[in-house]
Structures are given as structure tokens and as C-alpha cells.
Short mmCIF file of C-alpha atoms (C1' of nucleotides) in Angstrom, two decimals:
data_model
loop_
_atom_site.label_atom_id
_atom_site.label_comp_id
_atom_site.label_asym_id
_atom_site.label_seq_id
_atom_site.Cartn_x
_atom_site.Cartn_y
_atom_site.Cartn_z
CA UNK A 1434 0.00 0.00 0.00
CA UNK A 1435 1.18 3.49 -0.73
CA UNK A 1436 -1.71 5.33 0.79
CA UNK A 1437 0.50 6.83 3.45
CA UNK A 1438 2.36 9.07 1.07
CA UNK A 1439 2.71 12.57 2.45
CA UNK A 1440 0.50 13.96 -0.26
CA UNK A 1441 -2.47 12.04 1.02
CA UNK A 1442 -2.38 11.85 4.80
CA UNK A 1443 -4.63 9.60 6.79
CA UNK A 1444 -5.46 10.84 10.26
CA UNK A 1445 -7.83 9.63 12.89
CA UNK A 1446 -9.78 10.73 15.91
CA UNK A 1447 -10.07 7.82 18.29
CA UNK A 1448 -12.31 8.63 21.21
CA UNK A 1449 -13.37 6.28 23.91
CA UNK A 1450 -17.13 6.38 24.42
CA UNK A 1451 -17.35 7.69 27.95
CA UNK A 1452 -20.71 9.37 27.70
CA UNK A 1453 -19.57 12.76 26.62
CA UNK A 1454 -17.17 14.59 24.38
CA UNK A 1455 -14.47 16.53 26.16
CA UNK A 1456 -13.54 19.95 24.78
CA UNK A 1457 -9.95 18.75 24.55
CA UNK A 1458 -11.12 15.80 22.51
CA UNK A 1459 -13.20 18.11 20.39
CA UNK A 1460 -10.18 20.21 19.57
CA UNK A 1461 -8.11 17.13 18.83
CA UNK A 1462 -10.83 16.04 16.44
CA UNK A 1463 -10.94 19.52 14.95
CA UNK A 1464 -7.20 19.69 14.36
CA UNK A 1465 -7.18 16.23 12.78
CA UNK A 1466 -10.09 17.24 10.60
CA UNK A 1467 -8.49 20.55 9.64
CA UNK A 1468 -5.30 18.77 8.70
CA UNK A 1469 -7.15 16.22 6.62
CA UNK A 1470 -9.17 18.85 4.84
CA UNK A 1471 -6.17 21.08 4.30
CA UNK A 1472 -4.14 18.29 2.76
CA UNK A 1473 -7.00 16.62 0.97
CA UNK A 1474 -6.38 13.67 3.23
CA UNK A 1475 -8.68 11.23 4.98
CA UNK A 1476 -10.24 11.78 8.37
CA UNK A 1477 -11.09 8.58 10.17
CA UNK A 1478 -13.27 8.02 13.22
CA UNK A 1479 -12.31 5.02 15.25
CA UNK A 1480 -14.05 4.03 18.44
CA UNK A 1481 -11.76 2.82 21.19
CA UNK A 1482 -14.28 0.84 23.13
CA UNK A 1483 -12.11 -1.91 24.53
CA UNK A 1484 -13.17 -1.07 28.04
CA UNK A 1485 -16.56 -2.73 27.86
CA UNK A 1486 -17.52 -1.73 31.37
CA UNK A 1487 -18.09 1.88 30.49
CA UNK A 1488 -19.38 1.67 26.96
CA UNK A 1489 -23.01 2.18 26.17
CA UNK A 1490 -24.97 2.93 23.00
CA UNK A 1491 -25.84 6.34 24.42
CA UNK A 1492 -22.19 7.11 25.00
CA UNK A 1493 -21.54 6.37 21.36
CA UNK A 1494 -24.34 8.56 20.09
CA UNK A 1495 -23.01 11.47 22.12
CA UNK A 1496 -19.80 11.27 20.11
CA UNK A 1497 -21.71 11.18 16.85
CA UNK A 1498 -24.00 14.03 17.80
CA UNK A 1499 -21.32 16.30 19.17
CA UNK A 1500 -18.97 15.79 16.24
CA UNK A 1501 -21.85 16.44 13.91
CA UNK A 1502 -22.76 19.57 15.85
CA UNK A 1503 -19.19 20.78 15.40
CA UNK A 1504 -19.49 20.14 11.69
CA UNK A 1505 -16.71 17.59 11.67
CA UNK A 1506 -17.52 14.92 9.13
CA UNK A 1507 -15.44 11.79 8.77
CA UNK A 1508 -14.49 9.88 5.66
CA UNK A 1509 -14.16 6.50 7.29
CA UNK A 1510 -15.72 4.99 10.34
CA UNK A 1511 -19.07 4.09 11.82
CA UNK A 1512 -22.11 6.19 11.01
CA UNK A 1513 -24.95 7.06 13.36
CA UNK A 1514 -27.39 4.99 11.31
CA UNK A 1515 -25.39 1.84 11.91
CA UNK A 1516 -23.66 1.72 8.57
CA UNK A 1517 -19.92 1.97 8.12
CA UNK A 1518 -17.87 3.73 5.51
CA UNK A 1519 -14.31 2.93 4.61
CA UNK A 1520 -12.36 -0.20 3.69
CA UNK A 1521 -10.42 -0.61 6.92
CA UNK A 1522 -13.19 -1.60 9.27
CA UNK A 1523 -14.47 -2.61 11.60
CA UNK A 1524 -13.85 0.74 13.25
CA UNK A 1525 -14.87 -0.41 16.68
CA UNK A 1526 -12.00 -1.86 18.62
CA UNK A 1527 -14.41 -4.19 20.35
CA UNK A 1528 -14.89 -5.90 16.99
CA UNK A 1529 -11.23 -6.32 16.13
CA UNK A 1530 -10.15 -8.96 18.62
CA UNK A 1531 -9.03 -11.41 15.93
CA UNK A 1532 -6.71 -8.82 14.48
CA UNK A 1533 -5.14 -8.05 17.83
CA UNK A 1534 -4.90 -11.75 18.50
CA UNK A 1535 -2.91 -12.27 15.32
CA UNK A 1536 -0.54 -9.43 16.07
CA UNK A 1537 -0.08 -10.59 19.60
CA UNK A 1538 0.77 -14.06 18.43
CA UNK A 1539 3.19 -12.64 15.93
CA UNK A 1540 4.99 -10.75 18.67
CA UNK A 1541 5.19 -13.86 20.82
CA UNK A 1542 6.49 -15.91 17.92
CA UNK A 1543 9.16 -13.34 17.27
CA UNK A 1544 9.93 -13.38 20.99
CA UNK A 1545 9.14 -9.69 21.21
CA UNK A 1546 6.50 -10.57 23.78
CA UNK A 1547 6.05 -13.31 26.32
CA UNK A 1548 3.47 -14.77 28.61
CA UNK A 1549 3.74 -14.23 32.31
CA UNK A 1550 1.12 -15.12 34.89
CA UNK A 1551 -1.39 -15.42 32.11
CA UNK A 1552 -0.85 -11.95 30.72
CA UNK A 1553 1.19 -11.08 27.67
CA UNK A 1554 4.01 -8.61 28.18
CA UNK A 1555 5.81 -6.68 25.51
CA UNK A 1556 9.58 -6.90 25.66
CA UNK A 1557 10.54 -3.27 25.82
CA UNK A 1558 13.85 -2.62 24.12
CA UNK A 1559 16.36 -1.17 26.59
CA UNK A 1560 17.66 1.71 24.58
CA UNK A 1561 17.22 5.35 23.75
CA UNK A 1562 14.14 6.07 21.69
CA UNK A 1563 13.67 9.24 19.74
CA UNK A 1564 10.20 10.55 19.12
CA UNK A 1565 10.28 12.80 16.09
CA UNK A 1566 7.43 15.19 16.73
CA UNK A 1567 6.18 17.67 14.18
CA UNK A 1568 5.28 20.16 16.88
CA UNK A 1569 7.86 19.56 19.60
CA UNK A 1570 10.81 18.42 17.54
CA UNK A 1571 12.93 15.36 18.33
CA UNK A 1572 12.37 14.18 21.86
CA UNK A 1573 14.79 11.76 23.47
CA UNK A 1574 13.61 9.15 25.89
CA UNK A 1575 16.07 7.01 27.76
CA UNK A 1576 14.32 3.69 27.95
CA UNK A 1577 17.21 1.67 29.28
CA UNK A 1578 15.41 1.21 32.54
CA UNK A 1579 11.96 0.93 31.07
CA UNK A 1580 9.99 -2.07 32.19
CA UNK A 1581 8.17 -4.55 30.00
CA UNK A 1582 4.48 -3.77 29.87
CA UNK A 1583 1.27 -5.69 29.51
CA UNK A 1584 -0.33 -5.77 26.07
CA UNK A 1585 -2.85 -8.48 26.80
CA UNK A 1586 -4.54 -8.94 30.13
CA UNK A 1587 -4.91 -12.30 31.69
CA UNK A 1588 -8.63 -12.13 30.98
CA UNK A 1589 -7.73 -12.15 27.29
CA UNK A 1590 -8.54 -8.51 26.53
CA UNK A 1591 -6.01 -6.26 24.88
CA UNK A 1592 -4.46 -3.12 26.26
CA UNK A 1593 -4.51 0.35 24.71
CA UNK A 1594 -0.86 0.45 23.65
CA UNK A 1595 -1.20 -2.65 21.52
CA UNK A 1596 -4.58 -1.98 19.96
CA UNK A 1597 -3.76 1.63 19.27
CA UNK A 1598 -0.63 0.69 17.38
CA UNK A 1599 -2.20 -2.22 15.57
CA UNK A 1600 -5.12 -0.11 14.42
CA UNK A 1601 -2.95 2.78 13.30
CA UNK A 1602 -0.91 0.31 11.35
CA UNK A 1603 -3.86 -1.61 9.88
CA UNK A 1604 -5.69 1.59 9.02
CA UNK A 1605 -2.60 3.07 7.38
CA UNK A 1606 -2.57 6.10 9.62
CA UNK A 1607 0.11 8.48 8.41
CA UNK A 1608 -0.09 11.17 11.11
CA UNK A 1609 -1.01 10.72 14.73
CA UNK A 1610 -2.31 14.04 15.97
CA UNK A 1611 -3.21 13.71 19.62
CA UNK A 1612 -2.98 15.39 22.99
CA UNK A 1613 0.37 15.95 24.59
CA UNK A 1614 -0.67 13.72 27.46
CA UNK A 1615 0.18 10.85 25.11
CA UNK A 1616 3.72 11.99 24.53
CA UNK A 1617 5.14 9.78 27.24
CA UNK A 1618 3.39 6.77 25.75
CA UNK A 1619 4.90 7.29 22.36
CA UNK A 1620 8.24 5.52 22.93
CA UNK A 1621 6.24 2.42 23.79
CA UNK A 1622 4.23 2.75 20.64
CA UNK A 1623 7.27 3.30 18.49
CA UNK A 1624 8.87 0.25 20.04
CA UNK A 1625 5.87 -1.87 19.11
CA UNK A 1626 5.88 -0.54 15.57
CA UNK A 1627 9.55 -1.36 15.25
CA UNK A 1628 9.24 -4.83 16.64
CA UNK A 1629 6.53 -5.40 14.07
CA UNK A 1630 8.88 -4.20 11.38
CA UNK A 1631 6.59 -1.31 10.52
CA UNK A 1632 7.56 2.30 10.10
CA UNK A 1633 5.77 4.39 12.73
CA UNK A 1634 3.46 7.21 11.65
CA UNK A 1635 4.47 10.82 12.05
CA UNK A 1636 3.54 12.29 15.40
CA UNK A 1637 2.13 15.67 16.29
CA UNK A 1638 1.41 16.12 19.99
CA UNK A 1639 -0.78 19.13 20.52
CA UNK A 1640 -0.73 21.12 23.75
CA UNK A 1641 -3.39 20.50 26.34
CA UNK A 1642 -6.40 22.60 27.11
CA UNK A 1643 -6.20 23.72 30.71
CA UNK A 1644 -9.01 24.80 32.98
CA UNK A 1645 -8.95 28.37 34.31
CA UNK A 1646 -6.96 27.16 37.29
CA UNK A 1647 -4.20 25.97 35.03
CA UNK A 1648 -4.36 22.21 35.25
CA UNK A 1649 -5.48 19.76 32.62
CA UNK A 1650 -9.16 20.13 32.02
CA UNK A 1651 -10.77 17.01 33.34
CA UNK A 1652 -14.17 15.47 33.20
CA UNK A 1653 -14.71 16.83 36.67
CA UNK A 1654 -14.37 20.42 35.54
CA UNK A 1655 -17.43 22.42 34.76
CA UNK A 1656 -17.38 23.41 31.15
CA UNK A 1657 -15.33 20.45 30.02
CA UNK A 1658 -18.10 18.84 28.03
CA UNK A 1659 -19.10 19.99 24.56
CA UNK A 1660 -22.68 19.18 25.42
CA UNK A 1661 -22.72 21.98 27.99
CA UNK A 1662 -22.12 24.51 25.25
CA UNK A 1663 -24.79 23.01 23.08
CA UNK A 1664 -27.20 23.28 25.97
CA UNK A 1665 -26.18 26.86 26.71
CA UNK A 1666 -27.08 27.82 23.19
CA UNK A 1667 -23.67 28.35 21.68
CA UNK A 1668 -23.41 28.38 17.94
CA UNK A 1669 -21.32 25.56 16.54
CA UNK A 1670 -19.44 27.84 14.21
CA UNK A 1671 -18.55 30.16 17.05
CA UNK A 1672 -17.50 27.36 19.33
CA UNK A 1673 -15.41 25.81 16.60
CA UNK A 1674 -13.84 29.17 15.87
CA UNK A 1675 -12.89 29.51 19.51
CA UNK A 1676 -11.39 26.03 19.61
CA UNK A 1677 -9.17 26.96 16.67
CA UNK A 1678 -7.69 29.73 18.79
CA UNK A 1679 -6.38 27.38 21.45
CA UNK A 1680 -2.86 26.57 20.39
CA UNK A 1681 -3.09 27.91 16.90
CA UNK A 1682 -3.50 31.24 15.17
CA UNK A 1683 -4.09 32.50 11.66
CA UNK A 1684 -2.12 35.57 12.69
CA UNK A 1685 -2.99 38.80 10.91
CA UNK A 1686 -4.43 40.15 14.15
CA UNK A 1687 -7.77 38.52 13.47
CA UNK A 1688 -9.58 36.01 15.58
CA UNK A 1689 -12.92 35.66 13.88
CA UNK A 1690 -12.63 33.60 10.74
CA UNK A 1691 -14.68 31.05 8.93
CA UNK A 1692 -13.79 27.42 8.66
CA UNK A 1693 -12.75 27.63 5.03
CA UNK A 1694 -10.04 30.07 5.95
CA UNK A 1695 -8.95 27.85 8.81
CA UNK A 1696 -8.71 24.89 6.46
CA UNK A 1697 -6.72 26.89 3.96
CA UNK A 1698 -4.23 28.14 6.53
CA UNK A 1699 -3.97 25.22 8.90
CA UNK A 1700 -0.44 24.04 9.42
CA UNK A 1701 0.75 21.50 11.98
CA UNK A 1702 4.16 23.10 12.24
CA UNK A 1703 2.55 26.32 13.40
CA UNK A 1704 0.83 24.77 16.39
CA UNK A 1705 2.12 25.93 19.73
CA UNK A 1706 4.08 23.97 22.17
CA UNK A 1707 2.55 25.52 25.26
CA UNK A 1708 -0.74 24.65 26.88
CA UNK A 1709 -3.71 27.01 26.69
CA UNK A 1710 -6.34 27.81 29.25
CA UNK A 1711 -9.96 27.67 28.31
CA UNK A 1712 -11.45 31.14 28.59
CA UNK A 1713 -15.21 31.32 28.65
CA UNK A 1714 -15.38 35.06 28.37
CA UNK A 1715 -13.59 35.00 25.10
CA UNK A 1716 -15.82 32.22 23.88
CA UNK A 1717 -18.85 34.21 24.97
CA UNK A 1718 -17.61 37.24 23.09
CA UNK A 1719 -17.04 35.24 19.94
CA UNK A 1720 -20.46 33.69 20.20
CA UNK A 1721 -22.01 37.13 20.54
CA UNK A 1722 -20.19 38.20 17.40
CA UNK A 1723 -21.59 35.29 15.45
CA UNK A 1724 -25.02 35.71 16.97
CA UNK A 1725 -25.17 39.28 15.82
CA UNK A 1726 -23.51 39.09 12.44
CA UNK A 1727 -24.43 35.81 10.84
CA UNK A 1728 -27.19 35.96 8.24
CA UNK A 1729 -30.56 35.90 9.94
CA UNK A 1730 -31.65 32.95 7.84
CA UNK A 1731 -28.66 31.03 9.09
CA UNK A 1732 -29.34 31.88 12.71
CA UNK A 1733 -33.03 31.13 12.36
CA UNK A 1734 -32.87 27.30 12.44
CA UNK A 1735 -30.72 27.44 15.56
CA UNK A 1736 -33.10 29.84 17.22
CA UNK A 1737 -36.01 27.65 16.23
CA UNK A 1738 -34.51 24.62 17.89
CA UNK A 1739 -33.67 26.56 21.04
CA UNK A 1740 -37.21 27.88 21.25
CA UNK A 1741 -38.71 24.47 20.72
CA UNK A 1742 -36.45 22.86 23.26
CA UNK A 1743 -37.44 25.53 25.75
CA UNK A 1744 -41.09 24.86 25.03
CA UNK A 1745 -41.78 28.40 23.88
CA UNK A 1746 -43.13 27.20 20.57
CA UNK A 1747 -44.27 23.83 19.32
CA UNK A 1748 -44.03 22.05 16.01
CA UNK A 1749 -47.21 23.68 14.76
CA UNK A 1750 -46.02 27.20 15.23
CA UNK A 1751 -46.32 28.95 11.89
CA UNK A 1752 -45.92 32.69 12.39
CA UNK A 1753 -42.49 32.68 10.84
CA UNK A 1754 -42.34 36.35 9.86
CA UNK A 1755 -43.11 37.41 13.41
CA UNK A 1756 -40.55 34.99 14.77
CA UNK A 1757 -37.87 36.21 12.43
CA UNK A 1758 -38.63 39.81 13.26
CA UNK A 1759 -38.41 39.08 16.96
CA UNK A 1760 -35.16 37.17 16.60
CA UNK A 1761 -33.72 39.98 14.54
CA UNK A 1762 -34.24 42.58 17.24
CA UNK A 1763 -33.31 40.32 20.14
CA UNK A 1764 -30.09 38.94 18.71
CA UNK A 1765 -28.58 42.40 18.73
CA UNK A 1766 -28.64 42.31 22.49
CA UNK A 1767 -27.73 38.79 23.56
CA UNK A 1768 -24.75 36.49 23.36
CA UNK A 1769 -26.12 32.98 23.69
CA UNK A 1770 -29.15 30.98 22.71
CA UNK A 1771 -30.11 30.71 26.33
CA UNK A 1772 -30.25 34.47 26.63
CA UNK A 1773 -32.11 34.71 23.37
CA UNK A 1774 -34.79 32.41 24.68
CA UNK A 1775 -35.15 34.43 27.82
CA UNK A 1776 -35.55 37.64 25.85
CA UNK A 1777 -37.99 36.05 23.44
CA UNK A 1778 -40.27 34.83 26.19
CA UNK A 1779 -42.22 38.06 26.74
CA UNK A 1780 -42.52 38.60 23.03
CA UNK A 1781 -44.08 35.23 22.41
CA UNK A 1782 -46.60 35.18 25.21
CA UNK A 1783 -49.44 37.53 25.98
CA UNK A 1784 -49.36 36.42 29.59
CA UNK A 1785 -47.08 39.12 30.87
CA UNK A 1786 -45.84 38.81 34.41
CA UNK A 1787 -45.22 41.98 36.36
CA UNK A 1788 -43.38 41.85 39.59
CA UNK A 1789 -44.24 44.20 42.39
CA UNK A 1790 -41.12 46.32 42.28
CA UNK A 1791 -41.49 46.96 38.60
CA UNK A 1792 -45.17 47.81 38.98
CA UNK A 1793 -44.44 50.35 41.67
CA UNK A 1794 -41.62 51.97 39.83
CA UNK A 1795 -43.13 52.19 36.38
CA UNK A 1796 -46.80 51.39 36.53
CA UNK A 1797 -48.11 53.23 39.55
CA UNK A 1798 -51.03 55.54 38.99
CA UNK A 1799 -48.88 58.23 37.51
CA UNK A 1800 -47.20 55.76 35.24
CA UNK A 1801 -50.49 54.43 34.03
CA UNK A 1802 -51.76 57.88 33.39
CA UNK A 1803 -48.77 58.64 31.26
CA UNK A 1804 -49.38 55.54 29.22
CA UNK A 1805 -53.03 56.39 28.95
CA UNK A 1806 -51.95 59.60 27.30
CA UNK A 1807 -50.06 57.61 24.72
CA UNK A 1808 -52.71 55.01 24.06
CA UNK A 1809 -54.90 56.94 21.59
CA UNK A 1810 -51.84 58.10 19.71
CA UNK A 1811 -50.58 54.54 19.35
CA UNK A 1812 -54.00 53.57 18.07
CA UNK A 1813 -53.61 56.07 15.30
CA UNK A 1814 -50.04 55.35 14.18
CA UNK A 1815 -49.96 54.23 10.59
CA UNK A 1816 -48.10 52.42 9.32
CA UNK A 1817 -47.25 50.84 12.66
CA UNK A 1818 -43.54 50.95 12.08
CA UNK A 1819 -40.49 51.96 14.08
CA UNK A 1820 -39.95 55.27 12.33
CA UNK A 1821 -43.55 56.43 12.64
CA UNK A 1822 -43.77 55.17 16.21
CA UNK A 1823 -40.70 57.12 17.16
CA UNK A 1824 -42.04 60.29 15.61
CA UNK A 1825 -45.34 59.81 17.40
CA UNK A 1826 -43.83 59.29 20.83
CA UNK A 1827 -41.40 62.14 20.41
CA UNK A 1828 -44.00 64.63 19.35
CA UNK A 1829 -46.30 63.45 22.11
CA UNK A 1830 -43.54 64.02 24.65
CA UNK A 1831 -42.91 67.45 23.24
CA UNK A 1832 -46.57 68.30 23.35
CA UNK A 1833 -46.96 67.18 26.96
CA UNK A 1834 -43.67 68.53 28.15
CA UNK A 1835 -42.30 65.13 29.05
CA UNK A 1836 -39.16 63.24 28.23
CA UNK A 1837 -39.49 60.52 25.64
CA UNK A 1838 -37.91 58.24 28.24
CA UNK A 1839 -41.05 58.73 30.37
CA UNK A 1840 -43.02 56.87 27.74
CA UNK A 1841 -40.33 54.53 26.55
CA UNK A 1842 -39.47 52.80 29.80
CA UNK A 1843 -43.08 52.50 30.86
CA UNK A 1844 -44.08 51.11 27.51
CA UNK A 1845 -41.36 48.50 27.68
CA UNK A 1846 -42.41 47.45 31.13
CA UNK A 1847 -46.09 47.47 30.29
CA UNK A 1848 -45.57 45.39 27.19
CA UNK A 1849 -43.02 42.90 28.46
CA UNK A 1850 -42.94 43.15 32.22
CA UNK A 1851 -39.25 43.85 32.02
CA UNK A 1852 -37.02 46.85 32.35
CA UNK A 1853 -34.51 45.61 29.82
CA UNK A 1854 -35.31 44.37 26.39
CA UNK A 1855 -34.98 45.08 22.70
CA UNK A 1856 -34.98 48.63 21.43
CA UNK A 1857 -38.50 49.89 21.93
CA UNK A 1858 -39.67 51.15 18.55
CA UNK A 1859 -38.55 48.11 16.58
CA UNK A 1860 -40.11 45.98 19.28
CA UNK A 1861 -43.45 47.76 18.94
CA UNK A 1862 -43.29 47.20 15.21
CA UNK A 1863 -42.48 43.52 15.60
CA UNK A 1864 -45.25 42.97 18.12
CA UNK A 1865 -47.69 44.77 15.88
CA UNK A 1866 -50.45 47.19 16.67
CA UNK A 1867 -52.94 44.57 17.74
CA UNK A 1868 -50.73 42.94 20.35
CA UNK A 1869 -49.43 46.27 21.60
CA UNK A 1870 -52.87 47.72 22.13
CA UNK A 1871 -54.17 44.50 23.61
CA UNK A 1872 -51.42 44.28 26.19
CA UNK A 1873 -51.63 47.96 27.01
CA UNK A 1874 -55.36 47.87 27.40
CA UNK A 1875 -55.11 44.91 29.68
CA UNK A 1876 -52.62 46.50 32.04
CA UNK A 1877 -54.04 50.01 31.91
CA UNK A 1878 -57.74 49.52 31.99
CA UNK A 1879 -58.57 46.04 33.19
CA UNK A 1880 -56.60 45.60 36.36
CA UNK A 1881 -58.61 47.54 38.86
"C1'" G B 105 10.35 11.60 43.26
"C1'" A B 106 11.83 10.11 38.02
"C1'" C B 107 11.12 11.22 32.96
"C1'" C B 108 9.04 14.59 29.30
"C1'" C B 109 6.91 19.25 27.55
"C1'" C B 110 6.38 24.44 28.14
"C1'" A B 111 7.43 29.89 29.57
"C1'" U B 112 5.32 37.51 25.81
"C1'" G B 113 0.12 41.56 30.32
"C1'" G B 114 -5.18 38.08 34.29
"C1'" U B 115 -6.43 35.05 29.49
"C1'" G B 116 -5.58 33.78 24.12
"C1'" U B 117 -1.94 35.35 20.83
"C1'" A B 118 1.60 38.43 16.94
"C1'" G B 119 6.70 38.75 17.07
"C1'" U B 120 12.00 34.17 14.99
"C1'" G B 121 18.77 39.46 16.45
"C1'" G B 122 17.78 46.03 15.74
"C1'" U B 123 9.59 47.24 16.89
"C1'" C B 124 7.80 53.08 21.17
"C1'" A B 125 6.86 44.79 22.10
"C1'" G B 126 1.27 44.74 18.04
"C1'" C B 127 -3.86 42.54 18.37
"C1'" A B 128 -8.15 40.41 20.92
"C1'" C B 129 -10.94 39.09 25.48
"C1'" U B 130 -11.49 40.85 30.50
"C1'" C B 131 -11.37 45.35 33.63
"C1'" C B 132 -11.71 50.97 34.19
"C1'" A B 133 -13.03 56.01 32.27
"C1'" C B 134 -15.45 58.90 28.74
"C1'" C B 135 -18.66 59.35 24.25
"C1'" C B 136 -23.06 57.50 21.69
"C1'" U B 137 -27.86 56.09 23.66
"C1'" U B 138 -34.82 54.92 25.72
"C1'" U B 139 -33.04 49.99 28.99
"C1'" C B 140 -29.63 46.40 27.49
"C1'" A B 141 -26.19 45.38 23.89
"C1'" C B 142 -23.37 47.16 19.91
"C1'" G B 143 -20.10 50.91 18.30
"C1'" G B 144 -16.26 54.89 19.19
"C1'" U B 145 -12.09 57.08 22.09
"C1'" G B 146 -8.65 56.56 25.87
"C1'" G B 147 -6.48 53.83 29.95
"C1'" C B 148 -4.42 49.83 33.45
"C1'" A B 149 -1.43 45.59 32.52
"C1'" G B 150 3.65 41.68 29.57
"C1'" C B 151 8.87 39.51 27.26
"C1'" A B 152 9.75 34.72 34.88
"C1'" C B 153 14.96 35.20 36.82
"C1'" G B 154 20.38 34.77 36.27
"C1'" G B 155 24.36 33.99 33.25
"C1'" G B 156 26.42 33.87 28.52
"C1'" U B 157 26.85 34.56 22.57
"C1'" U B 158 26.55 39.36 19.90
"C1'" C B 159 27.92 46.00 18.31
"C1'" G B 160 22.82 44.72 19.65
"C1'" A B 161 18.56 40.17 22.42
"C1'" A B 162 11.43 38.76 23.82
"C1'" U B 163 13.96 36.31 19.79
"C1'" C B 164 20.21 31.93 20.06
"C1'" C B 165 22.84 28.76 24.25
"C1'" C B 166 23.22 27.20 29.54
"C1'" G B 167 21.34 27.24 34.40
"C1'" U B 168 17.51 28.47 38.01
"C1'" U B 169 12.59 29.13 39.12
"C1'" G B 170 7.64 28.37 37.86
"C1'" G B 171 3.59 25.77 35.42
"C1'" G B 172 1.83 21.39 33.05
"C1'" G B 173 1.90 16.22 31.61
"C1'" U B 174 3.21 10.99 32.21
"C1'" C B 175 4.69 7.21 35.28
"C1'" G B 176 -2.13 1.04 35.42
"C1'" C B 177 -3.50 -5.82 33.39
"C1'" C B 178 -7.75 3.08 31.95
"C1'" A B 179 -7.82 4.91 27.26
#
RNA sequence: GACCCCAUGGUGUAGUGGUCAGCACUCCACCCUUUCACGGUGGCAGCACGGGUUCGAAUCCCGUUGGGGUCGCCA
């Protein structure tokens, strides 16, 4: 086979189905994917599910769903619908026992491994091993005191080091792009490759993603799971953009860029050697940027799913123009889907809740009287659009010797129950005359 | 502890011998403004330390310190 020529790299993401996708894993997947797409190579998904005790079908679907959410598609590997693509399967390690068996036997036959107490141990060569790393350079490990290690447990199952190497070899992996936490394992892997008479792949160990405290982000850490960001209403493009920034840069003093540009400029040799801390504020900022600037029609499906998930609309909801108008004015003000939902709530329901403090401050008798002044004018505004509404309120304020703010804040509170919200005039337009007058009438004339 | 990796503001980064060390997030002030947000202007804040090499080091070398990772019949 010559499929490992540099011009056509084969890389893989090999997660273990643990029930969630770690942000570090997500970035590893992203970098592998970027490299494959940049080089016109092949991106392979392999499931390292040898530890049967913690593998479940749900855990597997989380990997599928989160990778799909990130927009990372794979050229070989298992698909969510149960099919498989690619000629090097099966891509589940749990289904490759015969292959490992054969390799294990081969190592024993060559006396590179031996049986002890029922387990099979690999005979580690006592020598210096150099790991040539694309990112870190040549790294020297003195293995003269290294101990032999288990590659097959006495229960017959195979250990990570063996299966990882065998699969990379069988699947013709050309570049192993993985977290730096694997660096210390690499001499072992190279030793296995060599004892098999196979040239090891090229290695690129990427720096780790640290939590804000500065240690390796672990499953324990809040914010370590991709699913959390999905649930918070982050946009996949924004999240992916942020991930690109951890350990890599397109330079040019820009940080917001689309994935095509990232693919075009991605370069393994430009990846940093130092770890990076995960910074939510930066992520939040980036998400806000995307929220505000992406085409409304592109944001719309995301918003729709957030709203449905939150139960604010159901599958039968059909007032799309209203929804789009509302999203358009709200997205200017918020940074996540979660916030968007919260801001949309009072626009979507006529059941406005007023808390006592707000009532006293804005809708006491004086407040109501002020709004009663405005009511007949609002009735007459035509067309019921932001520009005309603004002119109406301003001239009314002038006429009555009030500040426009006197009307504006009270209107917002009366219509939404909240003191903060979208810009008023566009909001009136989006709500429409009927809803505006209905809500006003209810709070001004029906309550007592 | 051993081995390995790393080191530009609080965070992410640009910078590869000669820059007033740039950008972004955060934070602060002011402006804009109907709230909020955006936007605008300005500001605080950095080359860990010590030796070399060099006419000249953030940039090269060594050491120290600091941080991180790995040391499983987990992956």
C-alpha cells in the first residue's frame, strides 16, 4: 500500500465512548479534521471501546452528535445509522479482537513478547528512543530502565498500547495528531511498531487545554463537556472558531474567521508547544459576534430549535415572519441561545408577568396615566412601524412637556414586564399594533 | 520523586537578532444612547529570573525558578 504518502495523509480521531465529548477531545478532532481537509487527506473516526464496562450505545451517540454539531464529518468509520464507511473496518475496537490476536501471536512468535502469569508482556527494548514530533521536535527518551508492559490482560482482553498501534498500522494512519498527554506513551508505541517491522506514523502532539486554574481540564471540571455549550445555546461555528484559537493562530491580528479560511491556513508546524487555558469570556464574546452578524436565515434554524427545546413554541407554530422579526431585534442584544430564549419569552406570550417592584416603579397611577396619554396616539399610528412610532412618541412628549424616556421605559415594562429588552420602537413594530394595544389595554384599563 | 513538555500583560496570541513589544478578550473612564447590547475614544497591565553569545537580544545557548503532563492488566 502506498496510501501513506505525504501527499495524502490519513489521520484519525479515536475517542473512547465515555458518555460525553471533552472539549480537549473536540479540539483534537478539529485539528485532525483541519489537517485532513487542508491536505486533501482522509479523516477517520475510530471508536476505542475496549473497556466494555463503560461503553453504552448512548455514549456512542453522544460522540456522533457532538462531532456532527461541530461540523466535523469523517471519511471512514461508523455512522450514526449503523452503517460503516471505509475499507479498513471494523472501526470499533471491540470488533477487532481477531486482528489483535494475530498481532499478539506474531509478537510472541518473534519473541518480542512473552506470557507471564497469564498476561502477555511486551519486551521493551532497553535503549534510547527518539520521538520525532512535528510540533515539539525530536524528543529523546532514555528507555534503558523501562519495564516490560502488559499488552494483553490475563482475561484475554487487549491493552490500549497494543490496539492503538495495531489499528494505526492496519488503518494506514500516516499522522497521529493527539494530545500531549500521550507523549510519554509514544516511545512504547514506536517500540511496538519497530518490533513489528513497521515504520511508525508521524507524530504531532498538541498542547493541552487547561481549565482556568491551570491544570489539565478534566471530566470533573465544569465546562469540560461539549454538550454543555450546546445546551447553553452556543453556535457551533462560534464554538469551533474559539477552539481553533487554542494553540493555533491565523495571525494577521484577526480572531474571527470562517472554517474555510482555517482549512486553507492550517499548518501542523505552526501549532504551539505551550498549553492554553480555556477562557469562557472569550468564547462568549465570539459567540455574541456570530449571533449578531451571521445571516438571519442562518441563525433562524438554531433559534427555532432553542425555542422548541425551551417549550416556547411547538411544532405547529407557523408565524415565521413574526418569529424572524423578533429574533432579529433580540439577537442584537444577547450572546447565547439561552439568553435569546429568555428575551424572546415576553414577546411570544401575551401572559405578561409583572413583579411588584417593577409595577411600583413604572406602573403606579402616575405611570399608568402617562401611558393612557399615549394610548390613543398609538392607536392612530400608521403604518405601525419603528420610524412612525418614534415620531409619534417624540412629538407626544414634546406636546406634553415630558421626556421621551417617560413613555419609553413604561411602555417596555407594560408590554413585556421587564425593564430591559430590545430597542422599543422596533419591538413595537415587531409585536404589531394589535398585540401592543391588547397588552396595554389589559394592564391600563382592566386591572382595577 | 523520576522522565518529558512548556514559559510575551489576568487570558488567548503576533513577534524568529535592531519594533515606542502589536492585536483580541477581560477590567476601568469617557462618548453614543430609551433599557440592554453594539459601536467609538482613551487607559491599566507583559517579554519569569540569572548567566552567557553578539555591536545589539522577547527572539540563540546554559542554568535556576515556575507551570503542566506521564509514570495502570484506563484509554
